[in-house]
């Protein structure tokens, strides 16, 4: 989850073992103190916009329209091939 993600992971950069160590450190902090060091879940929509990908709310109408079209009438391409991937 976002609360345990390393900073480089949140920035969309490559991650490796140091990111795992960071997450375990946060988990140990929480186990020892009973509190979370971060509450990043509230910042999620901002992170999505910062990634360059559209927020789900920005493409909801287009997605509903695409889903309402019978599959046989849709082009051979997938909806997400027309848009960049959406992160939740």
Short mmCIF file of C-alpha atoms in Angstrom, two decimals:
data_model
loop_
_atom_site.label_atom_id
_atom_site.label_comp_id
_atom_site.label_asym_id
_atom_site.label_seq_id
_atom_site.Cartn_x
_atom_site.Cartn_y
_atom_site.Cartn_z
CA UNK A 1 0.00 0.00 0.00
CA UNK A 2 1.01 3.62 -0.30
CA UNK A 3 1.72 3.90 3.41
CA UNK A 4 4.60 1.42 3.10
CA UNK A 5 5.93 2.37 -0.34
CA UNK A 6 9.44 3.73 -0.72
CA UNK A 7 9.81 7.28 -2.07
CA UNK A 8 11.34 6.06 -5.34
CA UNK A 9 8.38 3.73 -5.82
CA UNK A 10 5.94 6.61 -5.34
CA UNK A 11 7.83 8.60 -7.96
CA UNK A 12 7.49 5.72 -10.42
CA UNK A 13 11.23 5.03 -10.47
CA UNK A 14 12.77 1.55 -10.56
CA UNK A 15 12.78 -0.21 -7.21
CA UNK A 16 14.94 -2.92 -5.73
CA UNK A 17 15.80 -4.46 -2.37
CA UNK A 18 16.27 -1.06 -0.66
CA UNK A 19 12.57 -0.34 -1.28
CA UNK A 20 11.69 -3.59 0.50
CA UNK A 21 13.92 -2.67 3.44
CA UNK A 22 12.19 0.73 3.61
CA UNK A 23 8.76 -0.93 3.74
CA UNK A 24 9.85 -3.39 6.42
CA UNK A 25 11.28 -0.50 8.44
CA UNK A 26 7.95 1.29 8.33
CA UNK A 27 6.16 -1.91 9.32
CA UNK A 28 8.51 -2.43 12.28
CA UNK A 29 8.01 1.19 13.35
CA UNK A 30 4.25 0.65 13.31
CA UNK A 31 4.56 -2.61 15.26
CA UNK A 32 6.79 -0.99 17.88
CA UNK A 33 4.85 2.24 18.35
CA UNK A 34 1.30 1.34 17.38
CA UNK A 35 1.14 4.30 14.99
CA UNK A 36 1.82 4.78 11.30
CA UNK A 37 4.66 7.05 10.33
CA UNK A 38 2.84 8.18 7.17
CA UNK A 39 -0.75 8.41 5.99
CA UNK A 40 -0.23 8.60 2.25
CA UNK A 41 -3.58 7.11 1.31
CA UNK A 42 -5.18 10.56 1.41
CA UNK A 43 -2.60 11.83 -1.13
CA UNK A 44 -3.39 9.20 -3.71
CA UNK A 45 -5.44 11.31 -6.18
CA UNK A 46 -2.66 13.91 -6.29
CA UNK A 47 -0.09 11.19 -6.95
CA UNK A 48 -2.17 9.84 -9.82
CA UNK A 49 -2.31 13.23 -11.52
CA UNK A 50 1.40 13.77 -10.96
CA UNK A 51 2.18 10.49 -12.73
CA UNK A 52 0.87 11.88 -16.02
CA UNK A 53 -1.92 9.32 -16.15
CA UNK A 54 -5.52 10.48 -16.03
CA UNK A 55 -7.49 10.02 -12.85
CA UNK A 56 -10.37 7.57 -13.17
CA UNK A 57 -12.85 10.42 -12.73
CA UNK A 58 -11.40 12.15 -15.80
CA UNK A 59 -12.22 9.25 -18.11
CA UNK A 60 -15.31 7.81 -16.39
CA UNK A 61 -17.82 9.12 -18.95
CA UNK A 62 -15.82 7.81 -21.91
CA UNK A 63 -15.38 4.43 -20.23
CA UNK A 64 -19.12 4.16 -19.48
CA UNK A 65 -19.90 4.95 -23.12
CA UNK A 66 -17.43 2.34 -24.33
CA UNK A 67 -18.85 -0.28 -21.96
CA UNK A 68 -22.42 0.49 -23.08
CA UNK A 69 -21.52 -0.38 -26.69
CA UNK A 70 -22.09 -4.06 -27.48
CA UNK A 71 -18.79 -5.91 -27.81
CA UNK A 72 -19.55 -6.92 -31.40
CA UNK A 73 -19.80 -3.24 -32.39
CA UNK A 74 -16.59 -2.14 -30.69
CA UNK A 75 -13.44 -1.74 -32.71
CA UNK A 76 -10.90 -4.51 -32.30
CA UNK A 77 -8.87 -2.33 -29.99
CA UNK A 78 -9.29 -2.31 -26.26
CA UNK A 79 -10.47 0.80 -24.47
CA UNK A 80 -7.21 1.08 -22.58
CA UNK A 81 -5.22 1.01 -25.78
CA UNK A 82 -6.69 4.45 -26.49
CA UNK A 83 -5.79 5.86 -23.11
CA UNK A 84 -2.78 5.56 -20.88
CA UNK A 85 -3.14 3.07 -18.07
CA UNK A 86 -5.06 4.39 -15.08
CA UNK A 87 -3.67 3.87 -11.62
CA UNK A 88 -6.13 3.51 -8.83
#
